[in-house]
PDB file of C-alpha atoms and ligand atoms in Angstrom:
ATOM      1  CA  UNK A   1      -7.120  -8.686  15.887  1.00 66.00           C
ATOM      2  CA  UNK A   2      -4.883  -5.888  14.814  1.00 93.00           C
ATOM      3  CA  UNK A   3      -4.759  -2.138  14.646  1.00 96.00           C
ATOM      4  CA  UNK A   4      -6.436   0.434  12.477  1.00 97.00           C
ATOM      5  CA  UNK A   5      -5.061   3.665  11.067  1.00 97.00           C
ATOM      6  CA  UNK A   6      -7.090   6.180   9.149  1.00 98.00           C
ATOM      7  CA  UNK A   7      -5.808   8.772   6.685  1.00 97.00           C
ATOM      8  CA  UNK A   8      -7.540  11.676   5.051  1.00 97.00           C
ATOM      9  CA  UNK A   9      -5.591  12.850   2.000  1.00 97.00           C
ATOM     10  CA  UNK A  10      -6.065  16.201   0.327  1.00 96.00           C
ATOM     11  CA  UNK A  11      -4.449  16.831  -3.049  1.00 95.00           C
ATOM     12  CA  UNK A  12      -4.754  20.494  -4.074  1.00 94.00           C
ATOM     13  CA  UNK A  13      -5.271  21.005  -7.803  1.00 94.00           C
ATOM     14  CA  UNK A  14      -2.027  21.630  -9.591  1.00 92.00           C
ATOM     15  CA  UNK A  15      -1.857  23.398 -12.969  1.00 90.00           C
ATOM     16  CA  UNK A  16       1.188  21.295 -13.921  1.00 90.00           C
ATOM     17  CA  UNK A  17       0.469  17.863 -12.404  1.00 86.00           C
ATOM     18  CA  UNK A  18       3.472  16.350 -14.167  1.00 84.00           C
ATOM     19  CA  UNK A  19       5.733  18.644 -12.132  1.00 85.00           C
ATOM     20  CA  UNK A  20       4.474  17.456  -8.741  1.00 83.00           C
ATOM     21  CA  UNK A  21       4.266  14.196  -6.816  1.00 80.00           C
ATOM     22  CA  UNK A  22       0.804  13.438  -5.426  1.00 89.00           C
ATOM     23  CA  UNK A  23       1.835  10.243  -3.662  1.00 94.00           C
ATOM     24  CA  UNK A  24       4.904   8.478  -4.996  1.00 94.00           C
ATOM     25  CA  UNK A  25       4.776   4.832  -6.015  1.00 95.00           C
ATOM     26  CA  UNK A  26       4.540   2.509  -3.014  1.00 97.00           C
ATOM     27  CA  UNK A  27       2.686  -0.434  -1.572  1.00 98.00           C
ATOM     28  CA  UNK A  28       0.879  -0.038   1.746  1.00 98.00           C
ATOM     29  CA  UNK A  29       2.371  -1.635   4.853  1.00 98.00           C
ATOM     30  CA  UNK A  30      -1.124  -2.750   5.904  1.00 98.00           C
ATOM     31  CA  UNK A  31      -2.801  -6.120   5.715  1.00 98.00           C
ATOM     32  CA  UNK A  32      -5.664  -4.600   3.721  1.00 98.00           C
ATOM     33  CA  UNK A  33      -6.442  -0.990   2.876  1.00 98.00           C
ATOM     34  CA  UNK A  34      -9.988   0.253   2.368  1.00 98.00           C
ATOM     35  CA  UNK A  35     -10.010   3.356   0.211  1.00 98.00           C
ATOM     36  CA  UNK A  36     -12.800   5.763  -0.627  1.00 98.00           C
ATOM     37  CA  UNK A  37     -11.960   8.250  -3.357  1.00 97.00           C
ATOM     38  CA  UNK A  38     -14.058  11.230  -4.365  1.00 97.00           C
ATOM     39  CA  UNK A  39     -15.025  11.700  -8.021  1.00 97.00           C
ATOM     40  CA  UNK A  40     -11.644  13.131  -9.056  1.00 97.00           C
ATOM     41  CA  UNK A  41      -9.280  10.839 -10.949  1.00 95.00           C
ATOM     42  CA  UNK A  42      -5.694  10.363  -9.791  1.00 95.00           C
ATOM     43  CA  UNK A  43      -5.122   6.821  -8.475  1.00 97.00           C
ATOM     44  CA  UNK A  44      -3.043   4.401 -10.547  1.00 96.00           C
ATOM     45  CA  UNK A  45      -2.000   0.797  -9.808  1.00 97.00           C
ATOM     46  CA  UNK A  46       0.222  -1.680 -11.560  1.00 95.00           C
ATOM     47  CA  UNK A  47       0.224  -5.439 -11.579  1.00 83.00           C
ATOM     48  CA  UNK A  48       3.913  -6.037 -12.187  1.00 83.00           C
ATOM     49  CA  UNK A  49       6.993  -4.046 -11.385  1.00 80.00           C
ATOM     50  CA  UNK A  50       7.923  -2.172 -14.541  1.00 84.00           C
ATOM     51  CA  UNK A  51       4.458  -2.826 -16.023  1.00 92.00           C
ATOM     52  CA  UNK A  52       1.928  -0.282 -17.241  1.00 96.00           C
ATOM     53  CA  UNK A  53       0.139   1.994 -14.781  1.00 96.00           C
ATOM     54  CA  UNK A  54      -3.598   1.345 -14.775  1.00 97.00           C
ATOM     55  CA  UNK A  55      -5.997   4.105 -13.803  1.00 97.00           C
ATOM     56  CA  UNK A  56      -8.512   3.195 -11.070  1.00 97.00           C
ATOM     57  CA  UNK A  57     -11.616   5.179 -12.032  1.00 97.00           C
ATOM     58  CA  UNK A  58     -13.655   6.583  -9.155  1.00 97.00           C
ATOM     59  CA  UNK A  59     -17.031   4.799  -9.124  1.00 97.00           C
ATOM     60  CA  UNK A  60     -19.684   6.444  -6.967  1.00 95.00           C
ATOM     61  CA  UNK A  61     -20.499   4.370  -3.887  1.00 94.00           C
ATOM     62  CA  UNK A  62     -17.607   1.949  -4.369  1.00 97.00           C
ATOM     63  CA  UNK A  63     -14.552   1.213  -2.256  1.00 98.00           C
ATOM     64  CA  UNK A  64     -11.093   0.200  -3.448  1.00 98.00           C
ATOM     65  CA  UNK A  65      -9.489  -2.613  -1.438  1.00 98.00           C
ATOM     66  CA  UNK A  66      -5.696  -2.881  -1.636  1.00 98.00           C
ATOM     67  CA  UNK A  67      -3.668  -5.860  -0.513  1.00 98.00           C
ATOM     68  CA  UNK A  68      -0.804  -4.576   1.645  1.00 98.00           C
ATOM     69  CA  UNK A  69       2.696  -5.853   2.426  1.00 98.00           C
ATOM     70  CA  UNK A  70       1.711  -7.480   5.739  1.00 98.00           C
ATOM     71  CA  UNK A  71      -0.696  -9.795   3.898  1.00 98.00           C
ATOM     72  CA  UNK A  72       1.956 -10.559   1.275  1.00 98.00           C
ATOM     73  CA  UNK A  73       4.380 -11.562   4.034  1.00 98.00           C
ATOM     74  CA  UNK A  74       1.855 -13.540   6.106  1.00 98.00           C
ATOM     75  CA  UNK A  75       0.577 -15.408   3.041  1.00 98.00           C
ATOM     76  CA  UNK A  76       4.174 -16.235   2.026  1.00 98.00           C
ATOM     77  CA  UNK A  77       3.706 -14.376  -1.249  1.00 97.00           C
ATOM     78  CA  UNK A  78       0.336 -15.890  -2.218  1.00 96.00           C
ATOM     79  CA  UNK A  79      -1.320 -12.475  -2.108  1.00 97.00           C
ATOM     80  CA  UNK A  80       0.832  -9.694  -3.490  1.00 97.00           C
ATOM     81  CA  UNK A  81       0.580  -6.119  -2.276  1.00 97.00           C
ATOM     82  CA  UNK A  82      -0.328  -3.696  -5.032  1.00 97.00           C
ATOM     83  CA  UNK A  83       2.019  -0.938  -6.140  1.00 97.00           C
ATOM     84  CA  UNK A  84       0.150   2.332  -6.562  1.00 97.00           C
ATOM     85  CA  UNK A  85       0.621   6.091  -6.817  1.00 96.00           C
ATOM     86  CA  UNK A  86      -1.496   9.218  -6.985  1.00 96.00           C
ATOM     87  CA  UNK A  87      -1.145  11.961  -9.579  1.00 94.00           C
ATOM     88  CA  UNK A  88      -2.460  15.436  -8.747  1.00 92.00           C
ATOM     89  CA  UNK A  89      -5.317  16.756 -10.865  1.00 93.00           C
ATOM     90  CA  UNK A  90      -4.818  19.766 -13.151  1.00 92.00           C
ATOM     91  CA  UNK A  91      -8.109  21.488 -12.380  1.00 94.00           C
ATOM     92  CA  UNK A  92      -9.806  19.970  -9.311  1.00 96.00           C
ATOM     93  CA  UNK A  93      -8.839  19.312  -5.690  1.00 96.00           C
ATOM     94  CA  UNK A  94      -9.004  15.640  -4.732  1.00 97.00           C
ATOM     95  CA  UNK A  95      -9.799  13.998  -1.394  1.00 97.00           C
ATOM     96  CA  UNK A  96      -9.401  10.368  -0.394  1.00 98.00           C
ATOM     97  CA  UNK A  97     -10.248   8.638   2.832  1.00 98.00           C
ATOM     98  CA  UNK A  98      -8.441   5.487   3.904  1.00 98.00           C
ATOM     99  CA  UNK A  99      -8.651   2.821   6.564  1.00 98.00           C
ATOM    100  CA  UNK A 100      -5.494   0.766   6.935  1.00 98.00           C
ATOM    101  CA  UNK A 101      -6.150  -2.573   8.628  1.00 98.00           C
ATOM    102  CA  UNK A 102      -2.811  -3.490  10.186  1.00 98.00           C
ATOM    103  CA  UNK A 103      -1.205  -5.987  12.520  1.00 98.00           C
ATOM    104  CA  UNK A 104      -0.489  -4.525  15.957  1.00 98.00           C
ATOM    105  CA  UNK A 105       2.868  -2.739  16.315  1.00 97.00           C
ATOM    106  CA  UNK A 106       3.982  -5.417  18.799  1.00 98.00           C
ATOM    107  CA  UNK A 107       3.080  -8.355  16.499  1.00 98.00           C
ATOM    108  CA  UNK A 108       5.723 -10.481  14.847  1.00 98.00           C
ATOM    109  CA  UNK A 109       4.688 -11.033  11.247  1.00 98.00           C
ATOM    110  CA  UNK A 110       5.924 -13.759   8.938  1.00 98.00           C
ATOM    111  CA  UNK A 111       4.526 -16.620   6.853  1.00 97.00           C
ATOM    112  CA  UNK A 112       1.597 -18.130   8.782  1.00 96.00           C
ATOM    113  CA  UNK A 113       2.470 -21.286  10.755  1.00 95.00           C
ATOM    114  CA  UNK A 114      -0.222 -23.265   8.884  1.00 94.00           C
ATOM    115  CA  UNK A 115       1.619 -22.660   5.602  1.00 92.00           C
ATOM    116  CA  UNK A 116       5.023 -23.621   6.934  1.00 90.00           C
ATOM    117  CA  UNK A 117       3.609 -26.708   8.724  1.00 92.00           C
ATOM    118  CA  UNK A 118       2.376 -27.863   5.315  1.00 87.00           C
ATOM    119  CA  UNK A 119       5.947 -28.024   4.112  1.00 89.00           C
ATOM    120  CA  UNK A 120       5.982 -24.711   2.270  1.00 93.00           C
ATOM    121  CA  UNK A 121       9.408 -23.025   2.184  1.00 96.00           C
ATOM    122  CA  UNK A 122       9.127 -19.614   3.872  1.00 97.00           C
ATOM    123  CA  UNK A 123      10.369 -16.771   1.692  1.00 98.00           C
ATOM    124  CA  UNK A 124       9.996 -14.187   4.469  1.00 98.00           C
ATOM    125  CA  UNK A 125      11.392 -14.072   7.993  1.00 98.00           C
ATOM    126  CA  UNK A 126       9.570 -13.071  11.162  1.00 98.00           C
ATOM    127  CA  UNK A 127       9.786  -9.311  11.673  1.00 98.00           C
ATOM    128  CA  UNK A 128       8.396  -7.037  14.358  1.00 98.00           C
ATOM    129  CA  UNK A 129       5.623  -5.082  12.661  1.00 98.00           C
ATOM    130  CA  UNK A 130       6.683  -1.746  14.204  1.00 98.00           C
ATOM    131  CA  UNK A 131      10.190  -2.278  12.744  1.00 98.00           C
ATOM    132  CA  UNK A 132       8.638  -2.898   9.340  1.00 98.00           C
ATOM    133  CA  UNK A 133       6.619   0.320   9.541  1.00 98.00           C
ATOM    134  CA  UNK A 134       9.655   2.290  10.751  1.00 98.00           C
ATOM    135  CA  UNK A 135      11.605   0.994   7.783  1.00 98.00           C
ATOM    136  CA  UNK A 136       8.841   2.180   5.427  1.00 98.00           C
ATOM    137  CA  UNK A 137       8.787   5.704   6.878  1.00 97.00           C
ATOM    138  CA  UNK A 138      12.576   6.005   7.068  1.00 97.00           C
ATOM    139  CA  UNK A 139      12.914   6.228   3.288  1.00 96.00           C
ATOM    140  CA  UNK A 140      11.281   7.857   0.283  1.00 95.00           C
ATOM    141  CA  UNK A 141       8.523   5.922  -1.480  1.00 94.00           C
ATOM    142  CA  UNK A 142      10.262   3.364  -3.664  1.00 94.00           C
ATOM    143  CA  UNK A 143       7.675   1.086  -5.199  1.00 94.00           C
ATOM    144  CA  UNK A 144       7.618  -2.437  -3.807  1.00 95.00           C
ATOM    145  CA  UNK A 145      11.061  -2.306  -2.211  1.00 96.00           C
ATOM    146  CA  UNK A 146       9.882  -2.150   1.436  1.00 97.00           C
ATOM    147  CA  UNK A 147       8.979  -5.818   1.382  1.00 98.00           C
ATOM    148  CA  UNK A 148      12.643  -6.733   0.824  1.00 98.00           C
ATOM    149  CA  UNK A 149      13.102  -5.864   4.509  1.00 98.00           C
ATOM    150  CA  UNK A 150      11.332  -9.133   5.388  1.00 98.00           C
ATOM    151  CA  UNK A 151      12.895 -11.347   2.711  1.00 98.00           C
ATOM    152  CA  UNK A 152      15.025 -14.308   3.726  1.00 97.00           C
TER     153      UNK A 152
HETATM  154  O1  AKG B   1      -5.320   8.943  -2.357  1.00 90.86           O
HETATM  155  C1  AKG B   1      -5.367   7.789  -2.763  1.00 90.86           C
HETATM  156  O2  AKG B   1      -6.197   7.407  -3.590  1.00 90.86           O
HETATM  157  C2  AKG B   1      -4.389   6.758  -2.240  1.00 90.86           C
HETATM  158  C3  AKG B   1      -3.477   7.272  -1.158  1.00 90.86           C
HETATM  159  C4  AKG B   1      -2.491   6.236  -0.725  1.00 90.86           C
HETATM  160  O3  AKG B   1      -2.067   5.409  -1.479  1.00 90.86           O
HETATM  161  C5  AKG B   1      -2.032   6.194   0.683  1.00 90.86           C
HETATM  162  O4  AKG B   1      -2.331   7.113   1.458  1.00 90.86           O
HETATM  163  O5  AKG B   1      -1.353   5.204   1.051  1.00 90.86           O
HETATM  164 FE1  FE2 B   2      -1.151   3.776  -0.455  1.00 90.86          FE
END
């Protein structure tokens, strides 16, 4: 159960890609994101804050699956959402197509009861998912900072 949001992103070619922001660094607020990119490069991820950006090459017929913040929170940090960004291309337009698999806006999200019942110390509090999403959209993209909203 949950909700779905779809996005279609269009990045016009930009002769000076270093002077523009395609999509700034962020993690998705979803549980999981399913991403289809066309054949134009531009997507980068990084494993650790402050670490190197790794290019995600478009592979024909393949999907990219991103772990989002909601899964990080519900799994009490077991699965970590991935920080990513998109850089515009110097000579080609780029299109990506995304399905965000989300909790419902009215859901409270927090570490799953099964984890806490097992004696695990929760590192996140229960938050209303719509509040979490509002918090994300209220500010500029700032890497993995959104998740601090749910930290205890
Ligand atoms: O265009 C892409 O490859 C990713 C876009 C993205 O990260 C987003 O819309 O959240
Ligand atoms: Fe994203």
